[in-house]
Amino acid sequence: MNAPLRLGIAGLGTVGIGVVKIVRLHAAMLAARTGRDITITAVSARSRDKDRGVSLSAYAWEDDPVALAKRDDVDVYVELMGGTEGPAKASVEAAIAAGKDVVTANKAMLAIHGQSLAEAAEAAGVSLRYEAAVAGGIPVIKALSEGLAGNDITRIVGVMNGSCNYILTRMENAGLSYDEVFAEADALGYLEADPQLDVGGIDAAHKLAILSSIAFGTQVDFDGIELEGIERVSINDIRHADDMGFKIKLLGVAQRTGRGLEQRMMPCLVPASSPMGQLQGGTNMVAIEGDAVEQIVLRGPGAGEGPTASAVMGDVCDIARGTRLPVFGQPAAMLEHADRASSVLPAPYYLRMALADKPGALAKIATVLGDAGVSIDRMRQYEHSDSSAPVLIVTHKTTRADLDNAIGAMKSIDVLLSDPVVLRIEAV
């Protein structure tokens, strides 16, 4: 058997401890599957004295993760601290410079600095692997870069943030408002320390940027993603969508168009009967479409100790076997700088608006939409108060540009009481 593969783990939170448990519990199995023992030699975290439920006395301790990354008795540096800058980035760069392979779960760092880190890793001849950065325990990175390598990928669409999916499905199932479920999710510890990373769609957009790079051979472009969170989705939107046979999901979509790469992370309506429409709680789902395979759907837990540690160990095992791949599926120097395209492909849209309860208000809205080239598929007016009339409109396929032009014109006719809520209806 080959020499042991020695890990240095920085970050001993939920995922880091999950990795420690797998290495201990499945030592014989891992050796049989990879042809070498996998061991932990050193660790690093903010607090040495914290009770983490497992003994770490067998491992050397480094207060500084950069020092851990440089240790001679570490072959693979496992970065599980998180953060786009600071110790996470500095230690990964130090590990690469020292000739160490790196495994990370840090989606934010890769979404912002992925290109430069990929170039550095490939120049140094080391692996930089990150299955755990996207969709928890779902092996979507491996599926894209290996299993589907013979496909021209045409579209990726997915639910990539379990916290948002929990909030939306909990609102629906319990009939609660967004604010009520947000407070509940926060109290249960389902949200990041900065909840905006979850509910603002930022966490999921980091993941989409990474998947887009692999799928389309482009440099990671987080800033090119159209981004909208779930904060404006109301319980009434969820009920109205259900009435029409749809569910609302925070949906990531990446696809090539004639004008460039379109990347969106925003609430959308999807058919209630579709796999994504039926997705409940914190589960993630990613659908990948290619010219040869047509469509595959990957579903599984998007976070948590076991699923994320499982993804980390999948990468560690590949390194132990000697598997070497370009960071984003092809050499970093060959990745294109994609032109950005914003919602250029036509789609139907859902609009919810509150109109002043005046004669002819609805007719004026219909006229404005028609003048902008937006045709109405369905329109409903709900019971209203003395001063406002809630109206729901579903359009036929249109471009977002035409719809935005119509909304801009609506604001000049003095019948809107607030900005409309606009949700794309996505075919999945």
Coordinates of C-alpha atoms in Angstrom, one line a residue:
M1 CA 0.0 0.0 0.0
N2 CA 1.1 3.6 -0.7
A3 CA 2.2 6.0 2.0
P4 CA -0.6 7.5 4.0
L5 CA -2.3 10.7 2.8
R6 CA -2.1 13.2 5.6
L7 CA -4.7 15.8 6.1
G8 CA -4.6 19.2 7.8
I9 CA -8.0 20.5 8.6
A10 CA -8.7 24.2 9.2
G11 CA -12.1 24.9 10.6
L12 CA -13.6 22.6 13.2
G13 CA -17.3 23.5 13.0
T14 CA -20.0 21.2 11.9
V15 CA -18.4 20.1 8.7
G16 CA -14.9 19.9 10.0
I17 CA -15.9 17.6 12.8
G18 CA -18.0 15.6 10.3
V19 CA -14.8 15.0 8.3
V20 CA -12.9 13.9 11.5
K21 CA -15.7 11.4 12.2
I22 CA -15.6 9.9 8.7
V23 CA -11.8 9.5 8.7
R24 CA -12.0 7.7 12.1
L25 CA -15.1 5.6 11.5
H26 CA -14.3 4.4 8.0
A27 CA -10.5 4.2 8.1
A28 CA -10.4 0.6 6.7
M29 CA -13.0 1.3 4.1
L30 CA -11.3 4.4 2.8
A31 CA -7.9 2.6 2.6
A32 CA -9.5 -0.3 0.6
R33 CA -11.2 2.2 -1.8
T34 CA -8.2 4.4 -2.4
G35 CA -5.2 2.1 -1.9
R36 CA -3.7 4.1 1.0
D37 CA -4.5 5.1 4.5
I38 CA -6.0 8.5 5.1
T39 CA -5.0 10.2 8.3
I40 CA -5.3 13.5 10.0
T41 CA -2.0 15.0 11.3
A42 CA -2.9 18.6 12.3
V43 CA -5.9 20.9 12.8
S44 CA -6.7 24.6 13.3
A45 CA -9.6 26.6 14.6
R46 CA -10.4 29.8 16.4
S47 CA -10.7 28.1 19.9
R48 CA -8.5 25.3 21.1
D49 CA -10.6 24.7 24.2
K50 CA -14.1 24.4 22.8
D51 CA -15.9 21.1 23.4
R52 CA -16.6 19.7 19.9
G53 CA -17.9 16.3 21.0
V54 CA -14.8 14.4 19.8
S55 CA -11.3 14.3 21.1
L56 CA -8.7 16.1 19.0
S57 CA -5.7 15.3 21.2
A58 CA -4.1 13.0 18.7
Y59 CA -3.6 15.9 16.3
A60 CA -1.1 18.7 16.3
W61 CA -2.7 22.1 16.8
E62 CA -1.9 25.3 14.8
D63 CA -3.5 28.6 15.9
D64 CA -2.6 30.0 12.4
P65 CA -4.2 28.2 9.4
V66 CA -1.4 29.5 7.2
A67 CA 1.1 27.7 9.3
L68 CA -1.1 24.6 9.1
A69 CA -1.1 24.9 5.3
K70 CA 2.7 24.9 5.2
R71 CA 3.4 22.0 7.5
D72 CA 5.7 19.3 6.2
D73 CA 3.4 16.6 7.6
V74 CA 0.4 17.8 5.7
D75 CA -0.3 16.5 2.1
V76 CA -3.8 17.9 1.7
Y77 CA -5.0 21.1 3.2
V78 CA -8.7 21.0 4.0
E79 CA -10.1 24.5 4.3
L80 CA -13.5 24.6 6.1
M81 CA -13.4 28.1 7.6
G82 CA -15.3 30.1 5.0
G83 CA -15.0 33.7 4.0
T84 CA -13.9 35.3 0.7
E85 CA -10.7 37.0 2.1
G86 CA -8.6 36.8 5.3
P87 CA -7.3 33.5 6.7
A88 CA -9.3 31.3 4.3
K89 CA -7.8 32.8 1.1
A90 CA -4.4 33.4 2.6
S91 CA -4.1 29.8 3.8
V92 CA -5.3 28.3 0.5
E93 CA -2.8 30.4 -1.4
A94 CA 0.0 29.3 1.1
A95 CA -0.9 25.7 0.6
I96 CA -0.8 25.9 -3.2
A97 CA 2.5 27.8 -3.0
A98 CA 3.9 25.0 -0.8
G99 CA 2.8 22.3 -3.3
K100 CA -0.1 21.0 -1.2
D101 CA -3.4 19.7 -2.7
V102 CA -6.4 21.7 -1.4
V103 CA -10.0 20.6 -0.6
T104 CA -12.4 23.4 0.3
A105 CA -16.1 23.9 0.9
N106 CA -15.7 27.7 0.4
K107 CA -18.2 28.7 -2.3
A108 CA -17.8 32.4 -1.7
M109 CA -14.0 32.4 -2.1
L110 CA -14.3 30.4 -5.3
A111 CA -17.0 32.6 -6.7
I112 CA -14.9 35.7 -6.2
H113 CA -11.3 34.4 -6.6
G114 CA -11.8 31.1 -8.5
Q115 CA -10.0 32.1 -11.6
S116 CA -6.8 33.3 -9.8
L117 CA -6.8 30.3 -7.5
A118 CA -7.3 27.9 -10.4
E119 CA -4.4 29.5 -12.3
A120 CA -2.1 29.2 -9.3
A121 CA -3.1 25.6 -8.5
E122 CA -2.6 24.5 -12.1
A123 CA 0.7 26.3 -12.4
A124 CA 1.9 24.5 -9.2
G125 CA 0.6 21.1 -10.4
V126 CA -1.7 20.6 -7.4
S127 CA -5.4 19.8 -7.1
L128 CA -8.0 22.3 -5.9
R129 CA -11.2 20.5 -5.3
Y130 CA -14.5 21.8 -4.0
E131 CA -17.4 19.3 -4.3
A132 CA -18.7 20.4 -0.9
A133 CA -19.0 24.1 -2.0
V134 CA -22.1 23.4 -4.1
A135 CA -25.3 21.6 -3.0
G136 CA -24.0 19.8 0.0
G137 CA -24.0 16.1 -0.4
I138 CA -25.0 16.1 -4.1
P139 CA -22.0 15.2 -6.3
V140 CA -22.9 17.9 -8.9
I141 CA -19.3 19.1 -9.5
K142 CA -18.2 15.5 -10.3
A143 CA -21.3 15.0 -12.5
L144 CA -20.6 18.1 -14.6
S145 CA -16.8 17.8 -14.9
E146 CA -16.6 14.0 -15.3
G147 CA -19.8 12.1 -15.9
L148 CA -21.1 14.7 -18.4
A149 CA -17.8 15.6 -20.0
G150 CA -19.0 14.4 -23.4
N151 CA -21.9 16.8 -23.4
D152 CA -22.4 20.3 -24.7
I153 CA -24.2 21.6 -21.7
T154 CA -27.2 23.8 -22.7
R155 CA -28.7 24.8 -19.3
I156 CA -28.4 24.4 -15.6
V157 CA -31.4 25.0 -13.3
G158 CA -31.6 24.4 -9.6
V159 CA -32.8 25.0 -6.1
M160 CA -29.4 25.6 -4.3
N161 CA -30.2 27.1 -1.0
G162 CA -32.0 24.9 1.5
S163 CA -32.8 27.7 3.9
C164 CA -34.8 29.6 1.3
N165 CA -36.6 26.4 0.2
Y166 CA -37.5 25.8 3.8
I167 CA -38.9 29.3 4.2
L168 CA -41.0 29.1 1.1
T169 CA -42.4 25.6 1.7
R170 CA -43.0 26.4 5.4
M171 CA -44.9 29.5 4.4
E172 CA -47.1 27.4 2.1
N173 CA -47.7 24.5 4.4
A174 CA -48.4 26.5 7.5
G175 CA -50.0 29.5 5.9
L176 CA -47.5 31.9 7.6
S177 CA -46.1 35.2 6.4
Y178 CA -42.5 35.6 5.3
D179 CA -41.6 37.6 8.4
E180 CA -43.0 34.9 10.7
V181 CA -41.1 32.0 9.0
F182 CA -37.9 34.1 8.7
A183 CA -38.0 34.6 12.5
E184 CA -38.6 30.9 13.0
A185 CA -35.8 29.8 10.7
D186 CA -33.4 32.2 12.4
A187 CA -34.3 30.9 15.8
L188 CA -33.7 27.3 14.6
G189 CA -30.3 28.2 13.3
Y190 CA -31.1 27.6 9.7
L191 CA -29.8 31.0 8.5
E192 CA -26.3 32.3 8.1
A193 CA -24.9 34.8 10.7
D194 CA -25.7 37.3 8.0
P195 CA -29.2 36.1 6.9
Q196 CA -29.0 38.2 3.7
L197 CA -26.5 35.6 2.3
D198 CA -29.4 33.2 2.3
V199 CA -32.6 35.1 1.8
G200 CA -30.9 37.6 -0.6
G201 CA -29.9 34.8 -2.8
I202 CA -26.1 35.5 -2.5
D203 CA -25.2 32.1 -1.1
A204 CA -27.0 30.3 -4.0
A205 CA -25.6 32.7 -6.5
H206 CA -22.0 31.8 -5.4
K207 CA -22.9 28.2 -6.2
L208 CA -24.4 29.1 -9.6
A209 CA -21.3 31.0 -10.6
I210 CA -19.2 27.9 -10.0
L211 CA -21.5 25.6 -11.9
S212 CA -21.6 28.0 -14.8
S213 CA -17.9 28.1 -15.1
I214 CA -17.6 24.3 -15.4
A215 CA -20.6 23.9 -17.6
F216 CA -19.8 26.6 -20.2
G217 CA -16.0 26.8 -20.0
T218 CA -16.1 30.4 -18.8
Q219 CA -14.3 32.3 -16.0
V220 CA -16.3 32.5 -12.8
D221 CA -18.4 35.6 -13.0
F222 CA -20.4 36.1 -9.8
D223 CA -21.0 39.8 -10.6
G224 CA -22.7 38.8 -13.9
I225 CA -25.6 37.1 -12.1
E226 CA -29.0 38.8 -12.0
L227 CA -29.7 38.5 -8.3
E228 CA -33.0 38.9 -6.4
G229 CA -33.9 37.4 -3.0
I230 CA -37.1 36.0 -1.6
E231 CA -38.0 39.0 0.7
R232 CA -40.8 40.3 -1.5
V233 CA -42.6 36.9 -1.9
S234 CA -45.8 37.0 0.2
I235 CA -48.1 34.3 1.4
N236 CA -50.6 35.6 -1.1
D237 CA -48.1 35.1 -4.0
I238 CA -47.7 31.5 -2.8
R239 CA -51.4 31.0 -2.7
H240 CA -52.0 32.6 -6.1
A241 CA -49.3 30.5 -7.6
D242 CA -50.8 27.3 -6.2
D243 CA -54.2 28.3 -7.6
M244 CA -52.7 28.3 -11.1
G245 CA -50.7 25.0 -10.6
F246 CA -47.3 26.5 -9.7
K247 CA -44.9 26.7 -6.8
I248 CA -42.5 29.5 -6.0
K249 CA -38.8 28.6 -5.7
L250 CA -35.6 30.5 -5.4
L251 CA -34.2 29.3 -8.7
G252 CA -30.8 29.5 -10.3
V253 CA -30.6 29.3 -14.0
A254 CA -27.5 29.5 -16.3
Q255 CA -27.7 29.1 -20.0
R256 CA -25.9 30.3 -23.2
T257 CA -27.8 32.6 -25.5
G258 CA -27.0 34.3 -28.8
R259 CA -26.1 37.4 -26.8
G260 CA -23.9 35.7 -24.1
L261 CA -24.1 33.9 -20.9
E262 CA -27.4 34.4 -18.9
Q263 CA -27.1 33.7 -15.2
R264 CA -30.1 34.4 -12.9
M265 CA -30.8 33.7 -9.2
M266 CA -34.3 34.8 -8.3
P267 CA -37.7 33.6 -7.2
C268 CA -39.6 31.9 -10.0
L269 CA -42.8 30.0 -10.6
V270 CA -42.3 26.3 -11.5
P271 CA -45.0 23.7 -12.3
A272 CA -46.3 22.2 -9.1
S273 CA -46.1 18.7 -10.7
S274 CA -42.4 19.0 -11.6
P275 CA -39.7 17.5 -9.4
M276 CA -38.6 21.0 -8.3
G277 CA -42.2 22.0 -7.6
Q278 CA -42.5 19.1 -5.2
L279 CA -39.2 19.8 -3.4
Q280 CA -39.7 20.3 0.3
G281 CA -37.7 21.7 3.2
G282 CA -33.9 22.1 3.1
T283 CA -33.4 19.7 0.1
N284 CA -31.4 20.9 -2.9
M285 CA -32.0 19.9 -6.6
V286 CA -30.0 20.6 -9.7
A287 CA -31.1 19.7 -13.3
I288 CA -28.4 19.6 -15.9
E289 CA -29.3 19.6 -19.6
G290 CA -26.9 18.5 -22.3
D291 CA -27.1 17.7 -26.0
A292 CA -26.4 14.0 -25.6
V293 CA -27.9 13.2 -22.2
E294 CA -30.9 15.5 -22.5
Q295 CA -31.7 16.1 -18.8
I296 CA -30.5 14.6 -15.5
V297 CA -31.8 15.6 -12.1
L298 CA -29.7 15.4 -8.9
R299 CA -31.5 15.7 -5.6
G300 CA -30.2 15.5 -2.0
P301 CA -29.4 17.3 1.3
G302 CA -27.9 20.7 0.6
A303 CA -26.1 21.2 3.9
G304 CA -25.4 19.6 7.3
E305 CA -22.6 17.7 8.9
G306 CA -22.9 14.4 7.2
P307 CA -23.8 15.5 3.6
T308 CA -21.1 18.2 3.4
A309 CA -18.4 16.1 5.0
S310 CA -19.3 13.3 2.6
A311 CA -18.6 15.7 -0.3
V312 CA -15.3 16.7 1.3
M313 CA -14.2 13.1 1.6
G314 CA -15.2 12.3 -1.9
D315 CA -12.6 14.9 -3.0
V316 CA -10.0 13.6 -0.5
C317 CA -10.5 10.1 -1.9
D318 CA -9.9 11.2 -5.5
I319 CA -6.7 12.9 -4.5
A320 CA -5.7 9.7 -2.6
R321 CA -6.3 7.7 -5.9
G322 CA -4.1 10.2 -7.8
T323 CA -7.0 11.7 -9.8
R324 CA -5.9 15.1 -11.3
L325 CA -8.3 17.4 -13.1
P326 CA -8.3 21.0 -14.1
V327 CA -10.1 23.1 -11.4
F328 CA -13.0 24.1 -13.6
G329 CA -13.1 21.2 -16.0
Q330 CA -10.6 22.6 -18.5
P331 CA -7.3 24.5 -18.1
A332 CA -7.9 27.8 -16.4
A333 CA -5.9 29.6 -19.2
M334 CA -8.5 28.4 -21.7
L335 CA -11.6 29.6 -19.8
E336 CA -13.4 32.3 -21.7
H337 CA -14.5 35.7 -20.4
A338 CA -18.2 35.4 -21.2
D339 CA -20.4 38.2 -22.4
R340 CA -23.2 38.9 -20.0
A341 CA -26.8 38.5 -21.1
S342 CA -29.7 39.6 -18.9
S343 CA -32.9 37.6 -19.2
V344 CA -32.9 37.8 -23.0
L345 CA -34.9 34.5 -23.6
P346 CA -38.7 35.1 -23.6
A347 CA -40.8 33.5 -20.8
P348 CA -44.2 34.0 -19.3
Y349 CA -44.3 36.2 -16.2
Y350 CA -46.4 36.5 -13.1
L351 CA -47.3 40.1 -11.9
R352 CA -49.0 41.0 -8.7
M353 CA -50.0 44.6 -8.2
A354 CA -52.2 46.8 -6.1
L355 CA -54.3 49.2 -8.1
A356 CA -56.1 52.3 -7.0
D357 CA -59.8 51.4 -6.8
K358 CA -60.7 53.8 -9.7
P359 CA -62.9 53.2 -12.7
G360 CA -60.8 52.0 -15.7
A361 CA -57.7 51.3 -13.7
L362 CA -57.4 47.7 -14.9
A363 CA -58.1 48.7 -18.5
K364 CA -55.3 51.2 -18.4
I365 CA -52.9 48.5 -17.2
A366 CA -54.0 46.2 -20.0
T367 CA -53.5 49.0 -22.5
V368 CA -50.0 49.8 -21.2
L369 CA -49.0 46.1 -21.4
G370 CA -50.4 45.8 -25.0
D371 CA -48.6 48.9 -26.1
A372 CA -45.3 47.4 -24.9
G373 CA -45.9 44.2 -26.8
V374 CA -46.8 42.1 -23.7
S375 CA -49.9 40.0 -24.1
I376 CA -52.0 38.7 -21.2
D377 CA -52.7 35.1 -20.8
R378 CA -54.7 35.2 -17.5
M379 CA -55.8 38.0 -15.2
R380 CA -57.6 37.8 -11.9
Q381 CA -58.9 40.5 -9.5
Y382 CA -59.3 39.6 -5.9
E383 CA -61.5 40.9 -3.1
H384 CA -60.2 44.3 -2.2
S385 CA -60.3 47.0 0.4
D386 CA -62.0 50.4 0.0
S387 CA -58.9 52.0 -1.5
S388 CA -57.0 49.2 -3.4
A389 CA -57.7 46.4 -5.8
P390 CA -55.2 43.4 -5.8
V391 CA -54.7 42.2 -9.4
L392 CA -52.8 39.2 -10.7
I393 CA -51.7 38.9 -14.3
V394 CA -49.9 36.1 -16.1
T395 CA -48.4 37.0 -19.4
H396 CA -47.7 35.0 -22.5
K397 CA -44.0 34.7 -23.3
T398 CA -42.2 38.0 -23.4
T399 CA -38.8 39.5 -22.8
R400 CA -37.9 41.0 -19.4
A401 CA -36.9 44.2 -21.3
D402 CA -40.4 44.6 -22.8
L403 CA -42.0 43.9 -19.4
D404 CA -39.8 46.4 -17.7
N405 CA -40.8 49.0 -20.3
A406 CA -44.4 48.3 -19.5
I407 CA -43.9 48.6 -15.8
G408 CA -42.1 51.9 -16.3
A409 CA -45.0 53.2 -18.3
M410 CA -47.5 52.0 -15.6
K411 CA -45.9 54.3 -13.1
S412 CA -46.8 57.3 -15.2
I413 CA -50.6 56.6 -15.3
D414 CA -51.2 57.0 -11.6
V415 CA -53.0 53.8 -10.8
L416 CA -50.3 51.7 -9.1
L417 CA -50.2 51.9 -5.3
S418 CA -46.9 50.1 -5.1
D419 CA -44.2 48.5 -7.4
P420 CA -45.5 45.3 -8.9
V421 CA -44.0 42.0 -7.8
V422 CA -42.7 40.3 -10.9
L423 CA -41.8 36.6 -11.0
R424 CA -40.6 34.6 -14.1
I425 CA -42.4 31.3 -14.9
E426 CA -39.6 28.8 -15.6
A427 CA -40.0 25.5 -17.5
V428 CA -38.3 22.8 -15.6

